[in-house]
Short mmCIF file of C-alpha atoms in Angstrom, two decimals:
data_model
loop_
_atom_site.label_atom_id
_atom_site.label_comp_id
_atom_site.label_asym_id
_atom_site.label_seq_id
_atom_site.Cartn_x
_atom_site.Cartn_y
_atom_site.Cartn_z
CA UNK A 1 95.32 94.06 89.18
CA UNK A 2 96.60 97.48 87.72
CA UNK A 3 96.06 100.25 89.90
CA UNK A 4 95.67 103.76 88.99
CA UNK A 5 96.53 106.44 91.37
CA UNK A 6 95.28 110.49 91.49
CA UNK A 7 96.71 112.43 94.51
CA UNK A 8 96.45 115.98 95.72
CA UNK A 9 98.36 118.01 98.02
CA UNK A 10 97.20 120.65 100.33
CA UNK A 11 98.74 122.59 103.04
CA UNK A 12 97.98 120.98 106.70
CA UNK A 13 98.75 123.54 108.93
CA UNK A 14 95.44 123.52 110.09
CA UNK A 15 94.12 120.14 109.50
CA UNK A 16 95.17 117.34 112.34
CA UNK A 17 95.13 113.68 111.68
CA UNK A 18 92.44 114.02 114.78
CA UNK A 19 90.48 116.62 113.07
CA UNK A 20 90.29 114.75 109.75
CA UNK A 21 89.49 111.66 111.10
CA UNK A 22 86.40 113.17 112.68
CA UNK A 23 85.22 114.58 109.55
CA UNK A 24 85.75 111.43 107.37
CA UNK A 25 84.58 108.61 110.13
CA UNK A 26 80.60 108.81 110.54
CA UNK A 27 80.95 108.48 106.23
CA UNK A 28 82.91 105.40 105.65
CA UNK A 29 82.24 101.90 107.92
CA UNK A 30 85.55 101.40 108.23
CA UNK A 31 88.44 103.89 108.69
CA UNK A 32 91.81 103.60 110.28
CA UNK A 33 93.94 106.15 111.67
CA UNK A 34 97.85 106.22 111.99
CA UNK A 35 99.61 108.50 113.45
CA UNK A 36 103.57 108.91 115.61
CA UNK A 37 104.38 111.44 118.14
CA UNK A 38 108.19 111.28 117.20
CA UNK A 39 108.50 114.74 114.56
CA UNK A 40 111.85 114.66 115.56
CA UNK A 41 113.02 113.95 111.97
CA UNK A 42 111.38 113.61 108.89
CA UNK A 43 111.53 109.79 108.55
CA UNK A 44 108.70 109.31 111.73
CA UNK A 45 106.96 112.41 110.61
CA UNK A 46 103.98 110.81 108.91
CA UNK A 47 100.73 110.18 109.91
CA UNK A 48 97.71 108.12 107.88
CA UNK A 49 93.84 107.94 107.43
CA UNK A 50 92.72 104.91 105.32
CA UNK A 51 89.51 104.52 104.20
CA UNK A 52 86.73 102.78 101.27
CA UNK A 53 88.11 99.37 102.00
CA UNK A 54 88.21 98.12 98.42
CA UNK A 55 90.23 94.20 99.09
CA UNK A 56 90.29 92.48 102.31
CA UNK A 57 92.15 89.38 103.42
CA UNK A 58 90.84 87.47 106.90
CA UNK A 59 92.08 84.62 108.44
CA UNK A 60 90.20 82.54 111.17
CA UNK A 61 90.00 79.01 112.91
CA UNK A 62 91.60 77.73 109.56
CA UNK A 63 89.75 79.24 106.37
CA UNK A 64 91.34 81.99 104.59
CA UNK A 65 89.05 84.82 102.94
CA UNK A 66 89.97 87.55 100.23
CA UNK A 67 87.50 89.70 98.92
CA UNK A 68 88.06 91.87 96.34
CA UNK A 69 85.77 94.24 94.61
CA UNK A 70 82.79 92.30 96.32
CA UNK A 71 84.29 89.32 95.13
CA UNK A 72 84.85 86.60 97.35
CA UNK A 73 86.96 83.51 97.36
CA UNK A 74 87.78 81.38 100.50
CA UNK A 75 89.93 78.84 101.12
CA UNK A 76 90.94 75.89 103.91
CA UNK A 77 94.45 76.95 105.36
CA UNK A 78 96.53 74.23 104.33
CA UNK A 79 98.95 71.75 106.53
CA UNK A 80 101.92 72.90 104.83
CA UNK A 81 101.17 76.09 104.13
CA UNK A 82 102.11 79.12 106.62
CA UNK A 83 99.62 82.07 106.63
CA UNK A 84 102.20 84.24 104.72
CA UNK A 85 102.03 82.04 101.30
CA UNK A 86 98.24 83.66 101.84
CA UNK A 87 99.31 87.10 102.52
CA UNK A 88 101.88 86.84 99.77
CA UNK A 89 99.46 85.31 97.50
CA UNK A 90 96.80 88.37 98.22
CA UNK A 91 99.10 91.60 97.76
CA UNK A 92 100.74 89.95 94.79
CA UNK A 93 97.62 90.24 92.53
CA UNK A 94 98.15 94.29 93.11
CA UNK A 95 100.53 95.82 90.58
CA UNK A 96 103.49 97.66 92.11
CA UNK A 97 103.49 101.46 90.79
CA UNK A 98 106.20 103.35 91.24
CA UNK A 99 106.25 106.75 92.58
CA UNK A 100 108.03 109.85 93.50
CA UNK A 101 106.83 109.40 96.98
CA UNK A 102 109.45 108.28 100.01
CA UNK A 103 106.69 107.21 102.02
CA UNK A 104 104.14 104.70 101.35
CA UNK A 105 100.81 105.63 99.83
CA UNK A 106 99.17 101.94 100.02
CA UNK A 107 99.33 98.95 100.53
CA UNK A 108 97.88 96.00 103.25
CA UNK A 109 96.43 97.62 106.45
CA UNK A 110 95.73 95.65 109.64
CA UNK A 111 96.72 93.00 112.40
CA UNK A 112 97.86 90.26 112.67
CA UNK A 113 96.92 89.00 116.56
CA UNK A 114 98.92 86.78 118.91
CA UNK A 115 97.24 83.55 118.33
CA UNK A 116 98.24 83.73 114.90
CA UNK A 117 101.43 82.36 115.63
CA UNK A 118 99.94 78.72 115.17
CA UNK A 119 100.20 79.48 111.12
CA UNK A 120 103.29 80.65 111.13
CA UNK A 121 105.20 77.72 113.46
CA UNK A 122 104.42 74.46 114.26
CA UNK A 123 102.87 75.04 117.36
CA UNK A 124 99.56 73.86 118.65
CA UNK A 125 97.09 76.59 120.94
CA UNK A 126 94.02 75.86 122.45
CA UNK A 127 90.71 77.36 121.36
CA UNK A 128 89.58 79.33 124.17
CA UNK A 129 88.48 82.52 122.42
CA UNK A 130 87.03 85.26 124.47
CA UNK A 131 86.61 88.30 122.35
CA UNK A 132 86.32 86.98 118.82
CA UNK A 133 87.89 88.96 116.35
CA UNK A 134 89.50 87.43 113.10
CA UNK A 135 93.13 86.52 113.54
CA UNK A 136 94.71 87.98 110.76
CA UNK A 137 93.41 90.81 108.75
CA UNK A 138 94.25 93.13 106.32
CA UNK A 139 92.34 95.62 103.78
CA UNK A 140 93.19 97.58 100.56
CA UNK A 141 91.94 100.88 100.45
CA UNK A 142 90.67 103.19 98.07
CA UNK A 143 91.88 106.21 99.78
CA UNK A 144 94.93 107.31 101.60
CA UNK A 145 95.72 109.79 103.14
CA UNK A 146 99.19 110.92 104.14
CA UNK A 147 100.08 113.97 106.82
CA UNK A 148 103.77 114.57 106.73
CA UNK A 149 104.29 116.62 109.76
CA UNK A 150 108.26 117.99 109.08
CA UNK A 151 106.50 120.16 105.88
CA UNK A 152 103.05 120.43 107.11
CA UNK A 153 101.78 118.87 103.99
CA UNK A 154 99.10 116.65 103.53
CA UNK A 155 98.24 114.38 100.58
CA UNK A 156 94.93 112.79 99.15
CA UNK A 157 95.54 109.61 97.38
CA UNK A 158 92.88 108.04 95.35
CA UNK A 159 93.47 104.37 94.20
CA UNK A 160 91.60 103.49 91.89
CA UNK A 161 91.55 99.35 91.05
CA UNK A 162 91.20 97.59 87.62
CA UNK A 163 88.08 99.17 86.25
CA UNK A 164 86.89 101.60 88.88
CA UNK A 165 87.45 105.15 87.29
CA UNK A 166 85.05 106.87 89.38
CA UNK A 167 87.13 109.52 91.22
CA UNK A 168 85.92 111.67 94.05
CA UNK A 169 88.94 112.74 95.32
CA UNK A 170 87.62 116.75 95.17
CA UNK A 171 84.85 115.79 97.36
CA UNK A 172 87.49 114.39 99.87
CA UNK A 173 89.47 117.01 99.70
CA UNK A 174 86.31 119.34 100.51
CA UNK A 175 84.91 117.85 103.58
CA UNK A 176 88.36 118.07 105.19
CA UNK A 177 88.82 121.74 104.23
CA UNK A 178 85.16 121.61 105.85
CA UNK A 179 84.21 122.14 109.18
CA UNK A 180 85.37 120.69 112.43
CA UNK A 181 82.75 117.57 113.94
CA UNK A 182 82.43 117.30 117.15
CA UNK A 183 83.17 113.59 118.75
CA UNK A 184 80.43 112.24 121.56
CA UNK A 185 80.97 111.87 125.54
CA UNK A 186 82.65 108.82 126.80
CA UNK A 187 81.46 107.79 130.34
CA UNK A 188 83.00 104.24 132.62
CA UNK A 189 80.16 102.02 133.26
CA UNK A 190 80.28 100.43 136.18
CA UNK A 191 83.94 99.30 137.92
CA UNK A 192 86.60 98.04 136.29
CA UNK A 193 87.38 94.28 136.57
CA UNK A 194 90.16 91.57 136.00
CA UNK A 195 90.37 87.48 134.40
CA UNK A 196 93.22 87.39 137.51
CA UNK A 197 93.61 88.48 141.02
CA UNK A 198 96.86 90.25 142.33
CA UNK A 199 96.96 86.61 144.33
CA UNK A 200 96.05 84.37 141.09
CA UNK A 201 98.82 86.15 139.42
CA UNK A 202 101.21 86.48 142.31
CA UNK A 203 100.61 82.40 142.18
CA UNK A 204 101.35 82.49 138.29
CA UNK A 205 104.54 84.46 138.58
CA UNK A 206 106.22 81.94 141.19
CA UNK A 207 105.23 79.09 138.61
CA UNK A 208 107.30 80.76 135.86
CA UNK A 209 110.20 81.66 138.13
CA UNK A 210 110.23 77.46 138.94
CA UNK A 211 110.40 77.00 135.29
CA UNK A 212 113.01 79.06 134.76
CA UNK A 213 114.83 77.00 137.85
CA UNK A 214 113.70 73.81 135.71
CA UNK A 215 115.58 75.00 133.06
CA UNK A 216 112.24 74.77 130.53
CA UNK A 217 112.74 78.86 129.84
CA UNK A 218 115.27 81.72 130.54
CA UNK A 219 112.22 84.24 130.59
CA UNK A 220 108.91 83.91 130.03
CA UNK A 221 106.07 87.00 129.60
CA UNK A 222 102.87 86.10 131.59
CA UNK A 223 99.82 88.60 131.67
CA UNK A 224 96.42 89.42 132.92
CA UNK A 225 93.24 90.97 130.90
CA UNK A 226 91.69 93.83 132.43
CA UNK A 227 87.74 95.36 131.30
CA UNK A 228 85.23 98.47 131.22
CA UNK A 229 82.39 98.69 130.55
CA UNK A 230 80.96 102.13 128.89
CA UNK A 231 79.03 104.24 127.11
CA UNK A 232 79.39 106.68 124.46
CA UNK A 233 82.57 107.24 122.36
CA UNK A 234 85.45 105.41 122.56
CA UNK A 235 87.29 107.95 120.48
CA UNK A 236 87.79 109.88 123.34
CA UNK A 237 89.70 107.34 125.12
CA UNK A 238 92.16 107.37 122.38
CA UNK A 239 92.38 111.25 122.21
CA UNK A 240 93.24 110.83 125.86
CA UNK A 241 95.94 108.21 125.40
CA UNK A 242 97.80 109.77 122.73
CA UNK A 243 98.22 113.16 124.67
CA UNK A 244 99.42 111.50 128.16
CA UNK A 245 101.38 108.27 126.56
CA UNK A 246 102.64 109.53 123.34
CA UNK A 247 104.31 106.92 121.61
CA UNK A 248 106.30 106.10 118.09
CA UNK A 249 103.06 103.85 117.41
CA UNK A 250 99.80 105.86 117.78
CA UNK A 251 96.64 103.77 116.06
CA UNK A 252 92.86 103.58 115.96
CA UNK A 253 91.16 101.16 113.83
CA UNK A 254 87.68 101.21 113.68
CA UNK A 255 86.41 97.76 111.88
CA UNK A 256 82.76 98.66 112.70
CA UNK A 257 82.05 95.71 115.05
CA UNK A 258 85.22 96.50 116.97
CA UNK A 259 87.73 99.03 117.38
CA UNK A 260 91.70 98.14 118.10
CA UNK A 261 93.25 101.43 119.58
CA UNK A 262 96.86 101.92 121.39
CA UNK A 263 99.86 103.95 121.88
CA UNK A 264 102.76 101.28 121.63
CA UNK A 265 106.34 101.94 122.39
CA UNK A 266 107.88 99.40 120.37
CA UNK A 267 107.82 97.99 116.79
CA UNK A 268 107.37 94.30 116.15
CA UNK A 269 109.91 94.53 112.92
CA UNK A 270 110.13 97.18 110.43
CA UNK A 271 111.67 96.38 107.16
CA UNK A 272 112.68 99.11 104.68
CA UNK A 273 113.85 97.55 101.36
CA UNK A 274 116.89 95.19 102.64
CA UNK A 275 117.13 96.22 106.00
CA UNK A 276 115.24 94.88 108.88
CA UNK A 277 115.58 95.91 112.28
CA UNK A 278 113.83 94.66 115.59
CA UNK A 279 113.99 97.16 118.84
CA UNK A 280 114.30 94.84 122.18
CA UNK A 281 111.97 96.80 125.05
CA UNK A 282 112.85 94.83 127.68
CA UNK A 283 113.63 96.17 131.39
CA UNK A 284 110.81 98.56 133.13
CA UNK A 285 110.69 100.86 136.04
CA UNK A 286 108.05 103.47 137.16
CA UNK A 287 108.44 106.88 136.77
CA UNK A 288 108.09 109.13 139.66
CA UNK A 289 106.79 112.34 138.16
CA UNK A 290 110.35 113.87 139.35
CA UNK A 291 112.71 114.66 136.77
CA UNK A 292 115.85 114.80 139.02
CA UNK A 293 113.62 111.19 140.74
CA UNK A 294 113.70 109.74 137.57
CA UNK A 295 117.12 110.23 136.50
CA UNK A 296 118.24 108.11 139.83
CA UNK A 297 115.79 105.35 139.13
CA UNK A 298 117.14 105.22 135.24
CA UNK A 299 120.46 104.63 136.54
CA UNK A 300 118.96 101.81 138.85
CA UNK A 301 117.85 100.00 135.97
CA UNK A 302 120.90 100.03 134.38
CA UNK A 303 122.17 98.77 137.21
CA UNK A 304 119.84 95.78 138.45
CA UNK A 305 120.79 92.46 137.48
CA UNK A 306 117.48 91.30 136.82
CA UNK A 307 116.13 93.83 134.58
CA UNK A 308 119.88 93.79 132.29
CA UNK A 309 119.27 89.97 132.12
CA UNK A 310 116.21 90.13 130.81
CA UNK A 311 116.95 92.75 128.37
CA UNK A 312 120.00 90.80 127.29
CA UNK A 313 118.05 87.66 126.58
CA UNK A 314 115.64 88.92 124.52
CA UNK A 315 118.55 91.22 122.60
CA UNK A 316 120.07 87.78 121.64
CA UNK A 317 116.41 86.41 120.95
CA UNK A 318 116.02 89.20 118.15
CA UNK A 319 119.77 88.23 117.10
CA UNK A 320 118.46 84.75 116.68
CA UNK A 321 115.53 85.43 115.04
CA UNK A 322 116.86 88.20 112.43
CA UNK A 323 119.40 85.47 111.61
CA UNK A 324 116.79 82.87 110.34
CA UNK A 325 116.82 84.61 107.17
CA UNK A 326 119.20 88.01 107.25
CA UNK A 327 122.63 88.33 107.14
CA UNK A 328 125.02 90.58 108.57
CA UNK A 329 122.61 91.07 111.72
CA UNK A 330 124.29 93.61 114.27
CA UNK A 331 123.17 95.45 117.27
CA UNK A 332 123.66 99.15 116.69
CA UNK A 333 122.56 100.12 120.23
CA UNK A 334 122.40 98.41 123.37
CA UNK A 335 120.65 99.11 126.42
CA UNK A 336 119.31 102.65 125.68
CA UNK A 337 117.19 104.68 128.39
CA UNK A 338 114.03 105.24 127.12
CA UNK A 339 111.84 107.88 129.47
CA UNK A 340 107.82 107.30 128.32
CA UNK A 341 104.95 108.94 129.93
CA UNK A 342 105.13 106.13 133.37
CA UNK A 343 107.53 103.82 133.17
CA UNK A 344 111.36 104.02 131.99
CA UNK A 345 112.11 101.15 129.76
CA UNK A 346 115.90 99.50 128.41
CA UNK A 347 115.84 99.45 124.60
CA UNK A 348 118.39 98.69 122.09
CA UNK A 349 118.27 97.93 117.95
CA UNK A 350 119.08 95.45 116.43
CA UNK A 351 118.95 94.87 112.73
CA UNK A 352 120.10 92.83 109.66
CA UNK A 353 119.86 92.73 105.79
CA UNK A 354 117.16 90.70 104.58
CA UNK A 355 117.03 89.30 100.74
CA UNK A 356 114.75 91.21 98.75
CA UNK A 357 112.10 87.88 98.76
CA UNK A 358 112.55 86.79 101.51
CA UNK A 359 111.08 89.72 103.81
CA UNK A 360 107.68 87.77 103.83
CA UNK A 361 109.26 84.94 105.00
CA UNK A 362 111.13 87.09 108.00
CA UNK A 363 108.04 88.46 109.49
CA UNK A 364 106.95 84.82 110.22
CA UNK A 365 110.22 84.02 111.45
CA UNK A 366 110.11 87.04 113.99
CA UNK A 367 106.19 86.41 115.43
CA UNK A 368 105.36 87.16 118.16
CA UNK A 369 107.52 89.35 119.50
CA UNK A 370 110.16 87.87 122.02
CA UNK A 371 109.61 90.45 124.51
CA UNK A 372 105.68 89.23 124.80
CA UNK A 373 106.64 85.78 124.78
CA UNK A 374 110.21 84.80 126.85
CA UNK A 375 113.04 82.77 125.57
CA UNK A 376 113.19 79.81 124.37
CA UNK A 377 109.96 81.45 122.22
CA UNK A 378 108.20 78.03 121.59
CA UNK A 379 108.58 76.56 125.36
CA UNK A 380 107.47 80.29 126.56
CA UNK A 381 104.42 80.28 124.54
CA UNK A 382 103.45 76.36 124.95
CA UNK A 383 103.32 77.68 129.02
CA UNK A 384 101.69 81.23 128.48
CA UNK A 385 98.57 79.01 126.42
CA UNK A 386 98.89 76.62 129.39
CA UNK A 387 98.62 79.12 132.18
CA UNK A 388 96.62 81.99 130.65
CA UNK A 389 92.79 81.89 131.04
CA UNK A 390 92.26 82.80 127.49
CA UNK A 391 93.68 82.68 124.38
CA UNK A 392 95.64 86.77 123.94
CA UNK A 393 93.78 87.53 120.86
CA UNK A 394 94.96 90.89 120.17
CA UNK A 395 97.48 91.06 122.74
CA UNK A 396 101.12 90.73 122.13
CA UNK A 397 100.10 90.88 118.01
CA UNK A 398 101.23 93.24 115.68
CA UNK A 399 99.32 96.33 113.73
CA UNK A 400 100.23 98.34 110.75
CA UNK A 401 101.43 98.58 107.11
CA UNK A 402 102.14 96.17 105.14
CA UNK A 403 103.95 97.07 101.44
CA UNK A 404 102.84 95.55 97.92
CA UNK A 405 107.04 95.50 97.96
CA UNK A 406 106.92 93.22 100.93
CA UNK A 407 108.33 96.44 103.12
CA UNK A 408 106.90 95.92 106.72
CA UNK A 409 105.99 98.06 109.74
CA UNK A 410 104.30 97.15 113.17
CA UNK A 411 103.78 98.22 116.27
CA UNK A 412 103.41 95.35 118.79
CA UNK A 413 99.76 95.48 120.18
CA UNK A 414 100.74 96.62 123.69
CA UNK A 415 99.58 99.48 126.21
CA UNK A 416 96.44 99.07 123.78
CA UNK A 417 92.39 98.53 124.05
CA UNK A 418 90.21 95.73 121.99
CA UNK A 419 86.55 97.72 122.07
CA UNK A 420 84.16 95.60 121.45
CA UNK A 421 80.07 95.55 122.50
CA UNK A 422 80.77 98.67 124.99
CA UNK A 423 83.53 96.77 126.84
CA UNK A 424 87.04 98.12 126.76
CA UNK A 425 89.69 94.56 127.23
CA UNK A 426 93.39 95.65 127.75
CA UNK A 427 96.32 93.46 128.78
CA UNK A 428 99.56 93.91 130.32
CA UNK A 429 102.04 91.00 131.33
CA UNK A 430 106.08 90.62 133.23
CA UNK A 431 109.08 89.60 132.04
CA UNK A 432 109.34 86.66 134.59
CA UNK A 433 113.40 85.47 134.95
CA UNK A 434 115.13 83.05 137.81
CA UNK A 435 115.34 86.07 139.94
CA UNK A 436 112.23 87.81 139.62
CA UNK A 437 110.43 88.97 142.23
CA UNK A 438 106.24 88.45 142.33
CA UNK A 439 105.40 91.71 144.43
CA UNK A 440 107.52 93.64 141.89
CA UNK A 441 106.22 91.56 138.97
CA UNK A 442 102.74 92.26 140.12
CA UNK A 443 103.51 96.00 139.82
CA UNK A 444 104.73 95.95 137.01
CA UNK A 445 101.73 95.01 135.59
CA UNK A 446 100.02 97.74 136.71
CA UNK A 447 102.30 100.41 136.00
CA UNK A 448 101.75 98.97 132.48
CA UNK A 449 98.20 99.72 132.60
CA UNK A 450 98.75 103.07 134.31
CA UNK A 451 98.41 105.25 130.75
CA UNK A 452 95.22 102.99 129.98
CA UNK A 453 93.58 103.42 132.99
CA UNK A 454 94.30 107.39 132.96
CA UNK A 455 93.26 107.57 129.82
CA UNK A 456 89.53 106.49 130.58
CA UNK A 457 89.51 108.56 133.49
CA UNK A 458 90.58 111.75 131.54
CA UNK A 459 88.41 110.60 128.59
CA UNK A 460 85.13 111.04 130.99
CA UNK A 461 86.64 115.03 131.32
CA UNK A 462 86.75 115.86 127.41
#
């Protein structure tokens, strides 16, 4: 399908990703908002609004959907087909254009959730569904538009597909020179409550540290699902978020019928024409709120045994799985201190260089993420669908931009909510080793959820 594309550019000095988002959301069903609190250096500087959903691809329990220009063709996932040959199939019938542009300008938009995994390896999950959302999906959108922070620039793209030649990329461009809206009060309704006990999981941890002893994993990541309840505007929780956790990975996508909103530290893979590179997070301790504090407990990390073998297992997890289909795979940086709004984390980079058709191929090779899963990855996740009391859905996937060129770049659905009939789900889960602890394991948990939960709290306050 050719695809003709109209942009203007305007100065943003004024005009937040926030702002705009306001103005543009009550207008169009669905709208998604990226944005990255790293403006260190022009390559993170970018922030997107997508909306006028225009192609769609869904995946769920099997059947595979595209819809394009209100056309719709569905199909049963095959036995020997992977959920990529889908994807793969799907962007390909959009022509590539070529631009002046470093950044991208469009392209696939969406998630692909935990479960997922089952079309990608040959791996078997039970069907114990709580939430409900489709497993994998992505839209095409009309509209695009792209903040670039370092120059306080902002540009309006207008794609318009095979015969569509309406454009009303003025009238964009007028309601966000228009004025500010005004988002609605968020209130908590009633307390908030858990799938697991601190006891239940305390019990789950000391079953992962005896398969460790067994030998059946190195590590393995087991969690626990937390809810709200509430009323009003969940918008607010995300404003919240993104000013106390600020993150490389800031995202809220509002699908209508449910909302998938986070500030993630760490990318699943991001590949940038024949490079890809995946960034371990692996090794956590709680901040104290003390700078001089905080150094001390960064060099205790580096220091305990169990956090460095964790992170070192999952380094040579990424090594393995880069390797599937890159070559020259390296780790640039090991074992980084990472400070983040409450917790210090270990992270390192690793990356390889990925043949120009095979990057499709790569991001199956690499789901889900090691650090949300353990080492060996199959075993791991064969125990966390054994031991969990629901299937993750969203939690542990990935969310973000997907190129027509097969370029890739997700944030791993972590320190995230799932809002869905006025109930806020969010998930956090330990790296469980042979010498893991299940008080400490326990707290980690919660110092995962620590930004979440203050972010409701201060969301009741805007």
């Amino acid at each position: 399908m050719k695809i003709k594309t109209n942009f203007l550019k305007i100065i943003s000095d004024i005009n937040t990703p926030v702002g705009v988002y306001l103005k543009l959301r009550d207008l169009y069903s669905k709208i998604f908002l990226l944005e990255s609190s790293d403006y260190k250096g022009s390559e993170n500087s970018l922030s997107f609004i997508c909306f006028d959903s225009k192609a769609q691809i869904s995946i769920n329990n099997n059947n595979v959907k595209f819809k394009i220009h209100r056309k719709e063709v569905e199909y049963k996932l095959e036995k020997n087909k992977k959920a990529t040959d889908y994807l793969n199939k799907f962007k390909n019938q959009f022509e590539l254009n070529k631009n002046d542009f470093n950044f991208p300008s469009n392209g696939l938009f969406g998630y692909t959730s935990y479960d997922s995994v089952k079309y990608f390896d040959n791996i078997s999950l039970s069907n114990s569904k709580e939430i409900d959302i489709p497993e994998i999906l992505y839209d095409v959108f009309k509209y695009v538009i792209v903040f670039n922070h370092y120059n306080n620039e902002l540009f309006i793209f207008e794609h318009l597909y095979g015969r569509d030649k309406k454009s009303e990329i003025k009238k964009i461009k007028n309601i966000i020179l228009g004025k500010p809206v005004t988002p609605f009060e968020f209130k908590r309704d009633n307390i908030e409550k858990t799938n697991l006990s601190d006891i239940e999981f305390k019990k789950l941890v000391d079953k992962g540290v005896n398969h460790c002893k067994l030998g059946d994993v190195f590590q393995i990541v087991l969690s626990k699902r937390f809810y709200q309840k509430f009323k009003g505007d969940e918008f607010q929780v995300y404003r919240a978020l993104r000013s106390i956790n600020p993150s490389p990975y800031l995202f809220y996508f509002d699908y209508g019928s449910f909302k998938i909103f986070g500030s993630s530290p760490e990318a699943q893979i991001i590949i940038k024409e024949d490079k890809a590179t995946i960034y371990p997070i692996a090794g956590t301790f709680k901040r104290t709120g003390d700078e001089e504090l905080d150094k001390k407990e960064a060099k205790k990390l580096i220091d305990d045994v169990k956090e460095n073998s964790e992170h070192v297992m999952l380094v040579d997890l990424a090594r393995n799985d880069l390797s599937k289909i890159s070559d020259n795979v390296i780790v640039e940086r090991f074992k980084d201190i990472q400070f983040y709004s409450h917790v210090i984390h270990l992270v390192s980079k690793v990356s390889g260089k990925v043949p120009i058709n095979k990057k499709i191929e790569l991001i199956s090779g690499t789901f889900p993420a090691g650090t949300l899963s353990g080492a060996p990855k199959h075993k791991a996740m064969q125990l966390i669908d054994n031991y969990e009391k629901s299937n993750r859905e969203f939690y542990g996937g990935a969310i973000g931009f997907m190129g027509f060129n097969g370029d890739f770049n997700h944030a791993i659905i972590i320190r995230s909510f799932l809002s869905k009939n006025r109930i806020l789900y969010y998930q956090a889960g330990a790296g469980i080793v042979v010498k893991s602890d299940r008080e400490k394991e326990n707290s980690e948990v919660y110092n995962k959820i620590e930004a979440l939960r203050g972010a409701i709290k201060i969301a009741e306050k805007i």
